[in-house]
Short mmCIF file of C-alpha atoms in Angstrom, two decimals:
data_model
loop_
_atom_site.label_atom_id
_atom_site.label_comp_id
_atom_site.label_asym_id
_atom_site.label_seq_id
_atom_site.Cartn_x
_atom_site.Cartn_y
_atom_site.Cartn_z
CA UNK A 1 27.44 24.76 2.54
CA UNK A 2 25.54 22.23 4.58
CA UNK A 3 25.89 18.46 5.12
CA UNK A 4 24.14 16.93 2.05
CA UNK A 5 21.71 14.52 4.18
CA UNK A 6 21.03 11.11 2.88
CA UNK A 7 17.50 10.04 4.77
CA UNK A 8 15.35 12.69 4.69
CA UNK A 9 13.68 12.92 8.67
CA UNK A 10 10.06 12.71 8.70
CA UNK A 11 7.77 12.46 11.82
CA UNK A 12 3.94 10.93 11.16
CA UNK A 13 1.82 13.11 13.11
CA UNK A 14 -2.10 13.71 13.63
CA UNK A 15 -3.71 16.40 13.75
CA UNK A 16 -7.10 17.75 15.61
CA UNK A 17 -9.05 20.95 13.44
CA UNK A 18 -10.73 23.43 16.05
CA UNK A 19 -13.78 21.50 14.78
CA UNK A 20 -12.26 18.15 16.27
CA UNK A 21 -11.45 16.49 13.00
CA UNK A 22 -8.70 14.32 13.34
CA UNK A 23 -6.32 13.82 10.20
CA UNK A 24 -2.88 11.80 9.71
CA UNK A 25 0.38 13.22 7.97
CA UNK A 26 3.77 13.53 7.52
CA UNK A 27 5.39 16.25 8.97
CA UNK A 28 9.39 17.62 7.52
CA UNK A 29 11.54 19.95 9.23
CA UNK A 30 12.28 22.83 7.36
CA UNK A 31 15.90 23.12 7.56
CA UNK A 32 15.60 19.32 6.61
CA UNK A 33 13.32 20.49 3.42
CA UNK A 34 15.90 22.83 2.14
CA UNK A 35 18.76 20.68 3.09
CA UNK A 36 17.30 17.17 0.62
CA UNK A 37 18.44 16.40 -2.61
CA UNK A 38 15.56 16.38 -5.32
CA UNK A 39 11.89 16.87 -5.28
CA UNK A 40 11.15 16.82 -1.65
CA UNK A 41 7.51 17.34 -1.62
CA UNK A 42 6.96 14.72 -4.29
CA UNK A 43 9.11 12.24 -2.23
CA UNK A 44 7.20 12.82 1.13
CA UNK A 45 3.61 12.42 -0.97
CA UNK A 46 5.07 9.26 -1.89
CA UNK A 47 5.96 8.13 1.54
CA UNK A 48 2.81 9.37 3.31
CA UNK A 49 1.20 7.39 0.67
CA UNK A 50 3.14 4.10 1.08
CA UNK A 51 2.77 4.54 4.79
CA UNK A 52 -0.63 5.04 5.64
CA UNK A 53 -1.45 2.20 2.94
CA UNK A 54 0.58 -0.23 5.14
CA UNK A 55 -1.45 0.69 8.24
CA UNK A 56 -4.54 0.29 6.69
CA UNK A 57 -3.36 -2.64 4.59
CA UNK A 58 -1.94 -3.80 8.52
CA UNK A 59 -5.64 -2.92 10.27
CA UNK A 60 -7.45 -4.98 7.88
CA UNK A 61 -5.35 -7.83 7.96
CA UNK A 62 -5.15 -7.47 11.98
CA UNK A 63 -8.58 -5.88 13.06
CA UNK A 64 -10.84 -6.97 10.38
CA UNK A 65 -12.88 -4.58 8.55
CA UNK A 66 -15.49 -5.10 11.11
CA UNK A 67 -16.99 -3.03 13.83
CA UNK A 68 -15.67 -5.15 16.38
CA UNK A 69 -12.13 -5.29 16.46
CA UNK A 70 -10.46 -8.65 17.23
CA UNK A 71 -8.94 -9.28 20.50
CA UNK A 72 -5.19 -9.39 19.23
CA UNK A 73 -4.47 -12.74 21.49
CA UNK A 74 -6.85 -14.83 20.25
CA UNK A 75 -5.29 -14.56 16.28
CA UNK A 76 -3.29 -17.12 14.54
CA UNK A 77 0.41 -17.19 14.10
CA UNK A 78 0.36 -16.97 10.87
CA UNK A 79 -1.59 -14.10 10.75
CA UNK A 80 0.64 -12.37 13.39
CA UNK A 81 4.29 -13.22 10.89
CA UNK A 82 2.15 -11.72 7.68
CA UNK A 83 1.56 -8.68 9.98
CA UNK A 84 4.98 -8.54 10.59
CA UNK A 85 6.13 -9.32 6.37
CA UNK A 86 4.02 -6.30 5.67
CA UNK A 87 6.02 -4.15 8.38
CA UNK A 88 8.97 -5.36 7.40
CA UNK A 89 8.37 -4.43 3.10
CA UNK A 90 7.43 -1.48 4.17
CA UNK A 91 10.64 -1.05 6.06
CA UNK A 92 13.48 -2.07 3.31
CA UNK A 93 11.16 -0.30 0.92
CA UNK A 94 11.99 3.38 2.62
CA UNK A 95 14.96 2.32 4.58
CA UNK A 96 17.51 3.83 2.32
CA UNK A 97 15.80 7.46 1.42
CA UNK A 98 13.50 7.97 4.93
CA UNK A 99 13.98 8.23 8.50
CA UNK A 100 10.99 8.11 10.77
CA UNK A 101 11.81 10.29 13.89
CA UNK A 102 8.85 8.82 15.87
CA UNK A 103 8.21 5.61 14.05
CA UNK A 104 7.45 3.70 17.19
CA UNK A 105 5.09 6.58 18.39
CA UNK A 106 3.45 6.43 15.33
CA UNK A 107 2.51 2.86 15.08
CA UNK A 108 1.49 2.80 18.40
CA UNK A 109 -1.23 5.40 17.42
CA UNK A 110 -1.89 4.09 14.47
CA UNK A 111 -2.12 0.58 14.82
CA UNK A 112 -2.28 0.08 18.66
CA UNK A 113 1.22 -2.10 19.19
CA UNK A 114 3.69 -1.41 21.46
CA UNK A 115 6.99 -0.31 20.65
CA UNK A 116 8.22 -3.92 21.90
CA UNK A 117 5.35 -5.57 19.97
CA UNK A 118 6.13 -3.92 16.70
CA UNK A 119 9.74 -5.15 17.23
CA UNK A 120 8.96 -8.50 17.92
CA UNK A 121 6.78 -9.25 14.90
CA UNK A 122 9.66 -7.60 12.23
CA UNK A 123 12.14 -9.94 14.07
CA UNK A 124 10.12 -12.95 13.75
CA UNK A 125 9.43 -12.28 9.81
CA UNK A 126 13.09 -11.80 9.47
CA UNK A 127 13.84 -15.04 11.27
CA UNK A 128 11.64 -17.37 10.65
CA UNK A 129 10.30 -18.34 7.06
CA UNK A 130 6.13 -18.48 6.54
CA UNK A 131 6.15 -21.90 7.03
CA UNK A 132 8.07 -22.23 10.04
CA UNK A 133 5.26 -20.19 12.27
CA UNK A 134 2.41 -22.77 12.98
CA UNK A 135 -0.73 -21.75 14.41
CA UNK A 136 -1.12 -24.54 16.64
CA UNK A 137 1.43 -22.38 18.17
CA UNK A 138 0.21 -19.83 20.32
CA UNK A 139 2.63 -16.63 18.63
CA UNK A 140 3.78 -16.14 22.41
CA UNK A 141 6.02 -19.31 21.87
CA UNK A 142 7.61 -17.84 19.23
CA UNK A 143 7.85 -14.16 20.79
CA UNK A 144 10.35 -16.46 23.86
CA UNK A 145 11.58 -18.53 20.89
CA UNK A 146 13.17 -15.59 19.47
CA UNK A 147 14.27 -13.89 22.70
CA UNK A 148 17.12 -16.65 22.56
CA UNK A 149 17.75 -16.88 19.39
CA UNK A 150 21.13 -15.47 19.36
CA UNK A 151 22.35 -17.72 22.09
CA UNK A 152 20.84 -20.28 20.12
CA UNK A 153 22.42 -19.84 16.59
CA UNK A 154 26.00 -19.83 18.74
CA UNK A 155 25.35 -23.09 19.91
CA UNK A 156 23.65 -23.96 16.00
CA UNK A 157 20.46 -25.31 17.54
CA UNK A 158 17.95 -22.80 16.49
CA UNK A 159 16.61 -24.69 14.12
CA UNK A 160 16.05 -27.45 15.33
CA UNK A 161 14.69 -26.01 18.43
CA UNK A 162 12.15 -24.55 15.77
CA UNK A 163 11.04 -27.92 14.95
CA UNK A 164 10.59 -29.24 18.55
CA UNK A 165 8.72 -26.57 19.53
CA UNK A 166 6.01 -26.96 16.10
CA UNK A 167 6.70 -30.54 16.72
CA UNK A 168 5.14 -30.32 20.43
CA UNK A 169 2.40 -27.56 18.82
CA UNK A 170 1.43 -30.78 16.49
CA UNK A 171 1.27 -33.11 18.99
CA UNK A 172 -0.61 -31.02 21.25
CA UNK A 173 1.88 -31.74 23.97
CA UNK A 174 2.99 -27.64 24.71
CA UNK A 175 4.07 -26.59 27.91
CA UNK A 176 2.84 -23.65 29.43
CA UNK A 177 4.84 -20.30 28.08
CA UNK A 178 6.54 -19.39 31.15
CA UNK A 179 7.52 -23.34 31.48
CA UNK A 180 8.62 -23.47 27.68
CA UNK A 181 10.97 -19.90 28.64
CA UNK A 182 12.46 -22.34 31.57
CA UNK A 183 13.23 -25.04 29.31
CA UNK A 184 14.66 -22.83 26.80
CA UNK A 185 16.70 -20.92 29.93
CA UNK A 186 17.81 -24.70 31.12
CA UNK A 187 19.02 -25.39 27.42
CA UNK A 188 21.10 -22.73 27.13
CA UNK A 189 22.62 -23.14 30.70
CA UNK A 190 23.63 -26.93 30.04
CA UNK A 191 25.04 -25.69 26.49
CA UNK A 192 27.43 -23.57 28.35
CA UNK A 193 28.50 -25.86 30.49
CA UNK A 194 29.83 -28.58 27.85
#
């Protein structure tokens, strides 16, 4: 008797028809089919649904429903951490009955992000609350804000360095990102040395 599994492994793949039709799926091993508890094909309807309803929910919200798709950089923070919320729903929601073998693969086909990207904006909704991202901070800030968070939240000064930095956003006074990534760097460095 085999290991009774307790994520069942899917992999999101596309499809071309010999006509050149491209379609979107889920795709189950079949040792992995026989191996899951319950109704297997009713579970991986379920998730195909949920997931291809988060990247279209995720296009809209990022692209538009436009023609022209909007150049990611220009967008507001805000709209960047809502991105993220909605990856990271969709994540706790299957987390405990689905493994995605090529998640990262898949987004990046579906939605265009890097794997780094994608990783970056479920961090951010994790760590910072709604209104904590402003957008009169460019979402780069955050993106080197969160880089050093850890070193940060062992010194217990994340927060507040959250409100400096949306402080200086308000006040129009930001440095240049590479410069703010210095200052953060310099921080840190006379932290340690105390």
């Amino acid at each position: 008797m085999g290991v009774e599994m307790t994520k069942i492994p899917v992999k999101i793949v596309q499809v071309t028809s010999p006509s050149g039709e491209k379609k979107n799926g889920v795709m189950l091993d079949v040792h992995d089919y026989f191996e899951a508890k319950g109704n297997v094909e009713t579970k991986i309807k379920q998730f195909e649904k949920m997931y291809f309803n988060m990247v279209l929910k995720a296009q809209n919200l990022f692209y538009g429903r436009g023609i022209e798709q909007k150049k990611y950089r220009n967008l507001p923070s805000s709209l960047y951490w809502k991105l993220g919320d909605i990856l990271r729903k969709f994540n706790e929601e299957i987390e405990t009955e689905f493994l995605i073998t090529n998640y990262a693969q898949a987004l990046y086909r579906d939605f265009g992000l890097s794997k780094d990207y994608v990783y970056d904006l479920l961090t951010i909704a994790k760590l910072f609350k709604k209104n904590e991202i402003l957008d009169l901070v460019p979402f780069s800030y955050y993106r080197a804000l969160k880089r050093k968070n850890k070193e940060l939240q062992k010194f217990g000064i994340f927060e507040k360095e959250v409100m400096r930095l949306n402080k200086m956003g308000k006040e129009d006074k930001l440095v240049g990102r590479e410069n703010y990534k210095i200052e953060l760097n310099n921080l840190i460095e006379n932290l340690k040395k105390k």
